[in-house]
């Protein structure tokens, strides 16, 4: 979970970047000018406590997210189901997902643990059908054919239930509602909004199998599955029933209807979406939901104690929008300073890519993000954006209970050759001065160190290395390798590394052998990459962008002027691997490649 801390309001901004030169060549550059790599120019030797770098006011910007994580770490949350009593505003949760994604199953466990009131439109409608009411008679035909029951029928039921006293006291868990944009709009108008919108994600073929094998106990309402969750005894088994809409054919049609509506409903709740992989054993799925809701509840309790507004700051989950629900990359990227929204976009994008990669067991990762604001070669104030990104990554992993070491390289070489890249001078101090929250995360879950084997301590869970780079005459790779050797299977993330050789008269750069150095540098897998594309040799205008967020393809975007001061990015192509300059040029020129011909080099 990520809470973005406000920053822009307290920042003073240094002057804009100098005007960039106009295009000199019509072909797009994929060699990416070196200035697009982050490096850091002159930083003041003395850091005043009021110094502001970019958007990062190192003294005034508050970070409040770590407390609940620390509590989780030092006092593990009990996994046994137990009702949590809370005096703060109760939880408001929506759970969504395709038919048979496990909503009902998870709801049972959520209710047991958190005591919220479960409102399932499917269950309410089925109760009306079995009671033979007017609503039931109307709904039956729709339900049996797998279609949605008319909005007005369902909405009346839900809003009536939501207005009852128990819901106000215990909070709510809406299951299967809203299911259309009209239903979502109704709730919006009534100011009924969830703290979190959980989306269970399960592949289609699994869903069919789950539906067809589902059985329900009419006495208790408990859900079973003939394979995955068989009944406890023969007596229960004998009374189990199959839902009339659980045939393979009807499931497929329900799935189609779900897909038609899912995106429009999701778009209402984008800022509170949490996508969860539902294709795992139900207990594992619940563990993730449990952690999420427990944190949310702590957030609410703390907010109510401090008298501040409850902040349910579940991060925007771009994993849910990465592929199908892509909402476009930010515009006006040459305008410095970037807006807070733009920075948030990139922080969330990088964070989610790294989280996914680490979840998949990757241990050697690099993030390469080169937007103008992360290019401090132009002016120092942009270093703040890089530090803010690193802080968000560190806090978020710490939030998950990991002990994170944030490392900046120290002085390299010896004697007259001792030194460090000018761009990194002072960055360790900035990290130390930054506000890491007032709950003691810094020093416990987050530590600051430098790069080298000796920095690796037994208790460290992972390492974030800030822009490790070679300096003239000095090679960082030996230290880096010593560090990764000591880190073993623990993740090491390089943020904007610069590991290319730099010419050095002393030849010290050659310590390890060029080939080996390059091989080592390449052993880090890119988990996030974003760069703007310009005409070769220019930085104006922006022609497009290339983005990759693990584990998805590289996406090539073209920037299009819609009207004066209005632009958008349209996707041109996707590539499983980083495209070459030639491939990018071709995509921009609308040329398609014939793969067979390409194999022989003929077009
Ligand atoms: P509803 O009852 O809401 O059906 P649904 O959304 O299609 O969802 P399901 O109940 O089928 O599945 P689920 O996700 O709850 O999965 P479950 O936990 O049971 O709605 C029914 C109908 O009512 C709709 O078609 C519509 O006509 C109408 N309706 C409802 N709401 C409406 C609205 N807002 N507007 C208009 N019409 C509306 O699990 C499924 C099976 O998988 C079980 O057997 C379970 O044991 C198994 N299982 C669950 N989790 C796992 C796991 N992790 N691993 C293995 N098996 C698992």
XYZ file of C-alpha atoms and ligand atoms in Angstrom:
660
model
C 0.000 0.000 0.000
C 1.317 3.344 -0.852
C 0.430 6.696 0.559
C 1.613 9.611 -1.366
C 2.648 12.431 0.769
C 1.762 15.923 -0.264
C 4.669 17.909 -1.429
C 4.015 20.408 -4.137
C 2.323 22.920 -1.930
C 5.373 23.448 0.235
C 7.921 23.540 -2.487
C 9.595 26.484 -3.987
C 10.792 25.882 -7.480
C 14.029 26.727 -9.109
C 13.961 28.188 -12.607
C 12.848 26.154 -15.555
C 15.240 24.149 -17.633
C 16.885 26.026 -20.469
C 15.063 25.916 -23.763
C 15.938 22.843 -25.701
C 17.325 22.990 -29.190
C 15.188 22.356 -32.233
C 15.353 19.186 -34.285
C 18.416 18.775 -36.366
C 17.676 15.441 -37.934
C 14.392 13.913 -38.967
C 15.090 10.401 -37.760
C 14.196 9.335 -34.291
C 16.985 8.556 -31.981
C 16.999 5.368 -30.039
C 20.561 5.765 -29.038
C 19.078 7.997 -26.349
C 21.357 10.904 -25.679
C 23.500 10.387 -22.653
C 21.838 13.358 -21.048
C 18.787 11.192 -20.655
C 20.638 9.102 -18.142
C 20.429 10.487 -14.704
C 23.508 11.970 -13.276
C 23.777 14.621 -10.653
C 25.592 17.857 -10.961
C 26.708 20.267 -8.321
C 25.116 19.999 -4.977
C 25.824 22.431 -2.217
C 28.388 21.290 0.300
C 26.307 22.555 3.197
C 22.747 21.480 3.412
C 20.528 23.907 5.177
C 17.569 22.360 6.901
C 15.331 24.391 4.618
C 16.942 23.372 1.415
C 14.462 22.283 -1.167
C 15.416 19.933 -3.960
C 12.912 19.709 -6.731
C 9.649 18.775 -5.174
C 11.198 17.361 -2.128
C 11.166 19.575 0.879
C 13.388 17.471 3.018
C 12.135 18.923 6.262
C 8.491 19.586 5.790
C 7.171 16.749 3.725
C 5.468 14.269 5.989
C 5.386 10.557 5.511
C 2.919 8.688 7.632
C 2.628 5.260 6.221
C 5.018 3.102 8.049
C 3.499 2.755 11.457
C 1.092 0.005 10.594
C 3.788 -1.946 8.811
C 6.051 -1.737 11.786
C 3.334 -2.955 14.024
C 2.729 -5.862 11.697
C 6.421 -6.728 11.759
C 6.982 -6.508 15.465
C 3.614 -7.936 16.433
C 2.555 -10.337 13.727
C -1.104 -10.194 12.772
C -2.866 -13.280 13.978
C -3.978 -15.351 11.067
C -6.752 -17.066 12.979
C -10.125 -15.599 12.190
C -11.132 -13.143 14.831
C -13.419 -10.165 14.835
C -11.540 -6.930 15.095
C -13.392 -4.291 17.047
C -12.732 -0.832 15.892
C -13.960 2.466 17.250
C -12.984 4.349 14.136
C -15.139 4.750 11.070
C -15.931 1.193 9.930
C -14.563 -0.406 6.801
C -16.251 0.091 3.466
C -15.195 -2.535 0.984
C -16.264 -3.487 -2.513
C -15.286 -6.844 -3.918
C -15.537 -7.528 -7.604
C -14.488 -10.131 -10.109
C -15.843 -12.413 -12.757
C -18.421 -15.096 -11.953
C -16.833 -17.690 -9.659
C -13.719 -15.633 -9.068
C -14.256 -16.363 -5.383
C -16.065 -13.267 -4.169
C -18.533 -15.149 -1.984
C -15.814 -17.422 -0.608
C -13.612 -14.490 0.390
C -16.567 -12.557 1.774
C -17.280 -15.347 4.248
C -13.765 -15.019 5.647
C -13.736 -11.223 5.559
C -16.964 -11.090 7.558
C -15.606 -13.529 10.117
C -12.445 -11.504 10.626
C -13.641 -7.932 10.262
C -17.291 -8.161 11.245
C -18.513 -6.008 8.361
C -22.007 -6.476 6.938
C -21.909 -8.576 3.783
C -24.281 -7.333 1.109
C -24.331 -9.696 -1.857
C -26.772 -8.740 -4.567
C -26.671 -12.291 -5.872
C -27.642 -13.662 -2.440
C -30.314 -10.987 -1.911
C -31.815 -11.758 -5.303
C -31.712 -15.520 -4.755
C -33.471 -15.008 -1.414
C -36.189 -13.007 -3.183
C -36.517 -15.742 -5.794
C -36.903 -18.501 -3.225
C -39.370 -16.418 -1.216
C -41.396 -15.953 -4.407
C -41.660 -12.171 -3.996
C -42.490 -9.694 -6.727
C -38.808 -8.768 -7.026
C -37.885 -12.443 -7.095
C -40.324 -13.143 -9.930
C -38.883 -10.244 -11.927
C -35.292 -11.226 -11.239
C -35.575 -14.965 -11.815
C -35.739 -14.870 -15.576
C -32.699 -12.616 -15.832
C -30.669 -14.598 -13.363
C -31.394 -17.960 -14.868
C -30.258 -16.765 -18.248
C -27.157 -15.146 -16.764
C -28.205 -11.602 -17.677
C -28.069 -8.647 -15.335
C -31.235 -7.895 -13.413
C -32.479 -4.347 -14.255
C -30.559 -1.650 -12.395
C -33.564 -0.143 -10.624
C -34.498 -3.473 -9.022
C -31.025 -4.172 -7.675
C -30.238 -0.600 -6.711
C -33.388 -0.257 -4.623
C -32.435 -3.404 -2.722
C -28.857 -2.326 -2.107
C -29.555 1.233 -1.039
C -32.257 0.041 1.344
C -29.821 -2.413 2.921
C -27.048 0.165 3.139
C -29.250 2.523 5.094
C -29.767 0.106 7.982
C -28.221 0.707 11.382
C -25.974 -2.366 11.497
C -24.278 -1.284 8.284
C -23.541 2.138 9.692
C -22.071 0.603 12.828
C -20.142 -2.316 11.411
C -19.253 -1.135 7.922
C -20.085 -2.848 4.653
C -18.779 -5.335 2.176
C -20.515 -4.963 -1.170
C -20.296 -8.111 -3.262
C -21.479 -8.022 -6.861
C -22.557 -4.408 -6.767
C -22.086 -2.059 -8.590
C -22.026 -4.133 -11.731
C -22.787 -1.473 -14.332
C -21.787 2.150 -14.808
C -25.349 3.223 -13.948
C -25.124 1.412 -10.603
C -21.735 2.969 -9.879
C -23.115 6.391 -10.719
C -26.012 5.901 -8.334
C -23.626 5.207 -5.496
C -21.497 8.185 -6.440
C -24.517 10.442 -6.322
C -25.354 9.111 -2.875
C -21.761 9.713 -1.844
C -21.301 6.042 -1.093
C -17.681 5.267 -1.827
C -15.504 2.358 -0.767
C -12.188 2.535 1.052
C -10.941 -0.121 -1.296
C -12.189 -1.798 -4.454
C -10.857 -5.355 -4.452
C -10.708 -7.018 -7.814
C -10.215 -10.768 -7.879
C -8.375 -11.818 -10.985
C -8.829 -15.391 -12.231
C -8.247 -16.790 -15.748
C -11.385 -17.619 -17.755
C -10.858 -21.387 -18.045
C -10.527 -21.742 -14.263
C -13.770 -19.796 -13.783
C -15.800 -22.245 -15.824
C -14.427 -25.190 -13.871
C -15.216 -23.444 -10.588
C -18.792 -22.635 -11.573
C -19.637 -26.035 -12.901
C -18.317 -27.715 -9.723
C -19.905 -25.255 -7.311
C -22.518 -26.482 -4.857
C -24.419 -24.529 -2.245
C -25.774 -25.579 1.108
C -29.350 -24.230 1.206
C -29.440 -24.461 5.015
C -26.300 -22.455 5.781
C -25.660 -20.649 2.503
C -22.096 -22.007 2.564
C -20.368 -22.424 -0.771
C -18.622 -25.677 -1.682
C -16.884 -27.103 -4.694
C -16.927 -30.770 -5.544
C -13.157 -30.739 -6.155
C -11.642 -27.716 -4.383
C -13.840 -27.396 -1.331
C -15.849 -30.566 -0.721
C -18.493 -30.681 2.035
C -17.464 -31.764 5.520
C -19.739 -34.810 5.704
C -22.293 -36.930 3.876
C -25.246 -35.211 5.514
C -24.270 -31.846 4.102
C -23.369 -33.403 0.784
C -26.850 -34.865 0.459
C -28.546 -31.490 0.712
C -26.223 -29.502 -1.590
C -27.783 -27.808 -4.589
C -26.440 -26.523 -7.882
C -27.296 -23.009 -8.992
C -29.404 -22.917 -12.156
C -26.990 -20.416 -13.720
C -23.944 -22.624 -13.180
C -23.973 -24.523 -16.450
C -20.967 -24.121 -18.733
C -22.995 -22.286 -21.351
C -24.500 -19.814 -18.881
C -21.171 -19.214 -17.189
C -19.677 -18.204 -20.512
C -22.478 -15.765 -21.155
C -22.202 -14.341 -17.591
C -18.496 -13.912 -18.123
C -19.081 -12.012 -21.322
C -21.570 -9.706 -19.635
C -19.136 -9.185 -16.785
C -16.382 -8.192 -19.182
C -18.618 -5.731 -20.987
C -19.251 -3.858 -17.762
C -16.096 -4.347 -15.749
C -14.070 -1.505 -17.182
C -16.689 1.171 -16.789
C -17.267 0.211 -13.156
C -13.555 0.019 -12.485
C -12.975 3.479 -13.901
C -15.108 4.923 -11.095
C -12.854 3.396 -8.451
C -9.441 3.636 -10.070
C -7.900 5.437 -7.129
C -8.829 2.696 -4.685
C -8.458 -0.406 -6.828
C -6.501 -3.308 -5.445
C -6.129 -6.163 -7.860
C -5.574 -9.538 -6.236
C -4.576 -12.777 -7.887
C -7.568 -15.017 -7.149
C -6.058 -18.053 -8.799
C -4.447 -19.318 -5.629
C -5.760 -21.383 -2.738
C -8.542 -19.487 -0.984
C -6.508 -19.140 2.238
C -3.621 -17.547 0.350
C -5.980 -15.118 -1.354
C -7.499 -14.284 1.996
C -4.095 -13.656 3.579
C -3.505 -10.897 1.061
C -6.946 -9.403 1.601
C -6.506 -9.687 5.342
C -3.219 -7.774 5.261
C -4.766 -5.121 3.076
C -7.856 -4.608 5.208
C -5.933 -4.766 8.474
C -3.710 -1.955 7.290
C -6.650 0.015 6.092
C -8.308 -0.399 9.424
C -5.169 0.734 11.252
C -5.022 3.763 8.978
C -8.559 4.609 9.920
C -7.942 4.102 13.607
C -4.888 6.322 13.538
C -6.695 8.959 11.541
C -9.581 8.975 13.949
C -7.213 9.179 16.949
C -5.357 12.097 15.469
C -8.628 13.776 14.568
C -7.644 13.975 10.928
C -9.800 12.904 8.044
C -9.627 9.190 7.394
C -7.289 8.633 4.531
C -7.858 5.411 2.699
C -4.864 5.719 0.504
C -4.778 2.498 -1.374
C -2.571 3.186 -4.284
C -3.904 3.266 -7.772
C -3.256 -0.218 -8.990
C -1.901 0.113 -12.448
C -1.496 -3.621 -12.701
C -5.221 -3.689 -13.278
C -4.992 -1.102 -15.958
C -1.659 -1.998 -17.489
C -2.975 -3.995 -20.331
C -6.700 -3.774 -20.801
C -7.553 -0.596 -19.015
C -4.614 1.511 -19.983
C -5.472 5.121 -19.408
C -2.571 6.819 -21.129
C 0.708 8.231 -19.999
C 0.915 11.770 -18.672
C 1.323 14.649 -21.076
C 3.355 17.892 -20.985
C 6.431 15.964 -20.010
C 8.823 18.626 -21.245
C 7.301 21.124 -18.838
C 9.419 21.475 -15.754
C 8.557 21.181 -12.932
C 6.294 18.230 -13.483
C 3.001 18.376 -11.698
C 2.475 16.314 -8.581
C 0.107 14.104 -10.569
C 2.819 13.316 -13.093
C 5.322 12.451 -10.406
C 2.757 10.286 -8.667
C 2.085 8.506 -11.924
C 5.727 7.584 -12.343
C 6.289 6.667 -8.720
C 3.303 4.323 -8.804
C 4.323 2.912 -12.161
C 7.880 2.153 -11.031
C 6.730 0.817 -7.689
C 4.249 -1.596 -9.154
C 6.706 -2.920 -11.709
C 9.338 -3.551 -9.033
C 6.790 -5.109 -6.695
C 5.645 -7.488 -9.409
C 9.206 -8.438 -10.299
C 10.134 -9.103 -6.697
C 6.952 -11.073 -6.151
C 8.055 -13.219 -9.077
C 11.324 -13.951 -7.308
C 13.582 -11.664 -9.348
C 16.625 -10.541 -7.419
C 18.753 -8.420 -9.757
C 16.707 -5.567 -11.084
C 17.162 -2.178 -12.577
C 14.877 0.771 -13.083
C 15.676 3.121 -15.925
C 13.501 6.171 -15.989
C 14.506 9.234 -17.880
C 11.976 11.997 -17.846
C 13.317 15.548 -17.851
C 12.664 15.963 -14.168
C 14.852 12.990 -13.394
C 17.726 14.441 -15.330
C 19.698 16.527 -12.858
C 22.357 17.260 -15.448
C 20.207 20.253 -16.279
C 19.748 21.677 -12.829
C 20.216 20.379 -9.334
C 16.708 20.682 -8.132
C 15.666 17.604 -10.053
C 17.609 15.375 -7.680
C 14.636 15.686 -5.339
C 12.439 13.752 -7.714
C 14.877 10.861 -7.742
C 15.092 10.882 -3.969
C 11.334 11.010 -3.670
C 11.078 8.000 -5.961
C 13.642 6.102 -3.884
C 11.825 7.000 -0.697
C 8.525 5.739 -2.062
C 10.104 2.462 -3.130
C 11.858 1.991 0.220
C 8.832 2.876 2.325
C 6.557 0.692 0.333
C 8.767 -2.378 0.642
C 9.290 -1.568 4.303
C 5.535 -1.386 4.563
C 5.488 -5.023 3.506
C 7.744 -5.827 6.432
C 11.040 -5.849 4.534
C 14.211 -4.307 5.923
C 15.454 -2.107 3.150
C 18.927 -0.670 2.802
C 19.112 2.393 0.590
C 22.645 2.774 -0.702
C 24.576 5.594 -2.308
C 28.106 4.933 -3.398
C 30.858 6.510 -1.354
C 34.274 7.633 -2.374
C 36.053 5.294 -4.768
C 39.739 4.835 -5.515
C 42.709 5.785 -3.417
C 45.080 8.677 -2.905
C 45.013 11.218 -5.687
C 42.479 9.093 -7.511
C 39.997 8.973 -4.646
C 36.669 10.547 -5.428
C 33.099 10.050 -6.327
C 30.923 11.138 -9.204
C 30.244 14.807 -8.740
C 26.611 14.200 -9.396
C 26.295 12.016 -6.324
C 28.069 14.329 -3.926
C 25.715 15.224 -1.126
C 22.999 12.762 -2.072
C 23.614 10.619 0.992
C 23.148 13.711 3.136
C 19.891 14.435 1.365
C 18.678 10.947 2.150
C 19.587 11.432 5.786
C 17.848 14.801 5.980
C 14.690 13.585 4.324
C 11.513 13.084 6.268
C 11.015 9.340 6.550
C 8.028 9.648 8.829
C 7.858 10.256 12.518
C 7.379 6.682 13.570
C 10.946 5.487 13.539
C 10.983 3.595 10.252
C 14.331 5.121 9.450
C 16.946 3.260 11.380
C 14.801 0.201 11.879
C 13.191 -0.910 8.658
C 15.061 1.495 6.441
C 18.782 2.096 6.677
C 21.104 4.172 4.602
C 24.386 2.706 3.498
C 26.921 2.813 0.736
C 27.754 0.352 -1.996
C 30.051 -2.549 -1.199
C 30.204 -6.058 0.191
C 30.720 -4.865 3.761
C 27.427 -2.975 3.682
C 25.415 -6.173 3.522
C 24.167 -7.183 6.942
C 22.371 -10.327 7.906
C 19.124 -8.565 8.795
C 18.840 -6.694 5.473
C 16.091 -8.068 3.274
C 16.748 -6.025 0.162
C 18.834 -3.193 -1.254
C 17.974 -0.143 -3.305
C 20.996 1.430 -4.936
C 20.676 5.067 -5.952
C 22.167 5.711 -9.385
C 25.337 3.627 -9.031
C 27.807 4.843 -11.602
C 31.345 4.732 -12.810
C 33.442 7.811 -12.439
C 36.339 8.868 -14.573
C 39.141 6.502 -13.647
C 37.072 4.573 -11.137
C 34.863 1.598 -11.673
C 31.944 0.920 -9.331
C 31.425 -2.583 -10.634
C 33.875 -4.320 -8.281
C 32.063 -2.862 -5.281
C 28.728 -3.652 -6.835
C 29.704 -7.235 -7.471
C 31.017 -7.632 -3.917
C 27.681 -6.339 -2.718
C 25.555 -8.605 -4.879
C 27.742 -11.598 -3.961
C 27.156 -10.839 -0.283
C 23.447 -10.199 -0.868
C 23.018 -13.663 -2.390
C 19.363 -14.343 -3.128
C 18.190 -11.021 -1.634
C 16.863 -8.477 -4.135
C 19.100 -5.644 -5.290
C 17.403 -2.869 -7.265
C 19.481 -0.340 -9.175
C 17.657 2.922 -9.760
C 19.002 4.686 -12.815
C 22.393 2.991 -12.882
C 25.117 4.276 -15.151
C 27.480 1.431 -15.608
C 29.009 2.213 -18.953
C 32.760 2.633 -19.060
C 34.074 6.137 -18.695
C 37.489 6.909 -20.150
C 40.186 7.092 -17.512
C 43.815 7.955 -18.226
C 44.963 5.732 -15.390
C 43.307 2.654 -16.856
C 41.863 1.800 -13.458
C 38.539 1.274 -15.140
C 39.944 -1.926 -16.534
C 40.100 -3.774 -13.200
C 37.755 -6.497 -14.227
C 37.942 -6.734 -17.973
C 35.527 -4.888 -20.172
C 33.613 -7.911 -21.339
C 33.084 -9.178 -17.818
C 31.997 -5.742 -16.655
C 29.439 -5.441 -19.392
C 28.239 -8.955 -18.743
C 27.812 -8.151 -15.074
C 25.979 -4.893 -15.791
C 23.653 -6.786 -18.119
C 22.879 -9.374 -15.455
C 20.411 -6.918 -13.927
C 17.026 -7.314 -15.516
C 15.140 -4.169 -16.445
C 11.913 -4.134 -14.494
C 10.890 -0.624 -15.431
C 11.905 1.529 -18.316
C 10.534 4.819 -19.477
C 12.131 7.225 -21.849
C 10.987 9.997 -24.050
C 11.831 9.901 -27.726
C 13.070 12.938 -29.592
C 14.425 13.621 -33.021
C 18.059 12.593 -33.009
C 20.223 15.107 -31.220
C 17.360 17.195 -29.873
C 15.168 17.321 -26.837
C 12.303 19.189 -28.385
C 9.655 18.425 -29.400
C 8.891 15.104 -27.779
C 8.084 12.617 -30.506
C 6.898 9.807 -28.322
C 7.737 7.541 -25.460
C 8.849 4.004 -24.809
C 7.584 2.343 -21.672
C 8.063 -1.089 -20.159
C 6.661 -2.175 -16.863
C 7.502 -5.708 -15.768
C 6.274 -8.230 -16.911
C 4.602 -6.560 -19.860
C 5.868 -5.701 -23.322
C 7.632 -2.525 -24.353
C 4.986 -0.072 -25.495
C 5.805 2.536 -28.087
C 3.761 5.726 -27.967
C 3.519 8.609 -30.365
C 2.829 12.083 -29.045
C 0.011 13.760 -30.926
C -0.985 17.431 -30.731
C -4.740 17.605 -30.374
C -5.088 21.365 -30.181
C -2.863 24.150 -28.882
C -1.607 23.144 -25.437
C -3.393 19.821 -25.651
C -1.649 16.623 -26.521
C -2.033 12.916 -26.066
C -0.024 9.750 -26.467
C -1.299 7.038 -28.738
C 0.094 3.563 -28.726
C 1.822 2.612 -31.964
C 3.191 -0.786 -31.262
C 4.261 -3.316 -28.655
C 7.522 -5.241 -28.544
C 8.400 -8.261 -26.429
C 12.007 -6.976 -26.220
C 13.436 -3.499 -26.196
C 13.009 -2.304 -29.800
C 15.956 -1.083 -31.822
C 16.114 2.448 -33.195
C 15.257 1.039 -36.590
C 12.151 -0.692 -35.283
C 11.049 2.512 -33.609
C 11.603 4.544 -36.746
C 9.647 2.013 -38.769
C 6.741 2.064 -36.346
C 6.637 5.857 -36.520
C 6.709 5.792 -40.276
C 3.951 3.200 -40.348
C 6.121 0.525 -41.929
C 5.391 -3.027 -40.980
C 8.049 -5.640 -40.963
C 7.777 -8.911 -42.715
C 9.368 -11.362 -40.335
C 10.269 -13.886 -43.024
C 12.019 -11.255 -45.052
C 13.719 -9.842 -42.017
C 15.304 -13.228 -41.375
C 17.135 -12.951 -44.684
C 17.750 -9.230 -44.328
C 15.566 -8.330 -47.320
C 12.648 -5.924 -47.014
P -23.823 -13.468 -8.162
O -24.327 -14.432 -7.188
O -23.212 -12.223 -7.648
O -22.897 -14.239 -9.163
P -21.479 -13.933 -9.809
O -20.979 -12.562 -9.740
O -21.560 -14.547 -11.130
O -20.522 -14.600 -8.835
P -20.644 -15.995 -8.280
O -21.578 -16.010 -7.098
O -20.973 -16.941 -9.396
O -19.168 -16.319 -7.874
P -18.254 -15.817 -6.702
O -17.236 -14.890 -7.259
O -19.019 -15.390 -5.509
O -17.493 -17.189 -6.412
P -17.658 -18.224 -5.229
O -17.001 -17.712 -4.010
O -19.070 -18.687 -5.138
O -24.986 -13.021 -9.139
C -25.845 -13.960 -9.722
C -26.793 -13.263 -10.676
O -27.562 -12.277 -9.984
C -26.136 -12.486 -11.813
O -25.838 -13.317 -12.907
C -27.230 -11.465 -12.132
O -28.241 -12.035 -12.905
C -27.797 -11.140 -10.774
N -27.123 -9.974 -10.163
C -26.310 -9.981 -9.082
N -25.847 -8.739 -8.815
C -26.378 -7.926 -9.754
C -26.263 -6.541 -10.008
N -25.500 -5.742 -9.258
N -26.923 -6.035 -11.071
C -27.696 -6.815 -11.852
N -27.833 -8.151 -11.658
C -27.196 -8.705 -10.617
O -16.748 -19.386 -5.792
C -17.099 -20.117 -6.940
C -16.628 -21.571 -6.782
O -15.217 -21.610 -6.773
C -17.080 -22.224 -5.476
O -17.393 -23.554 -5.727
C -15.863 -22.114 -4.552
O -15.801 -23.168 -3.631
C -14.720 -22.156 -5.554
N -13.612 -21.331 -5.127
C -13.678 -20.078 -4.608
N -12.438 -19.612 -4.372
C -11.584 -20.601 -4.757
C -10.159 -20.718 -4.782
N -9.385 -19.728 -4.361
N -9.619 -21.843 -5.281
C -10.422 -22.859 -5.732
N -11.770 -22.810 -5.733
C -12.334 -21.688 -5.248
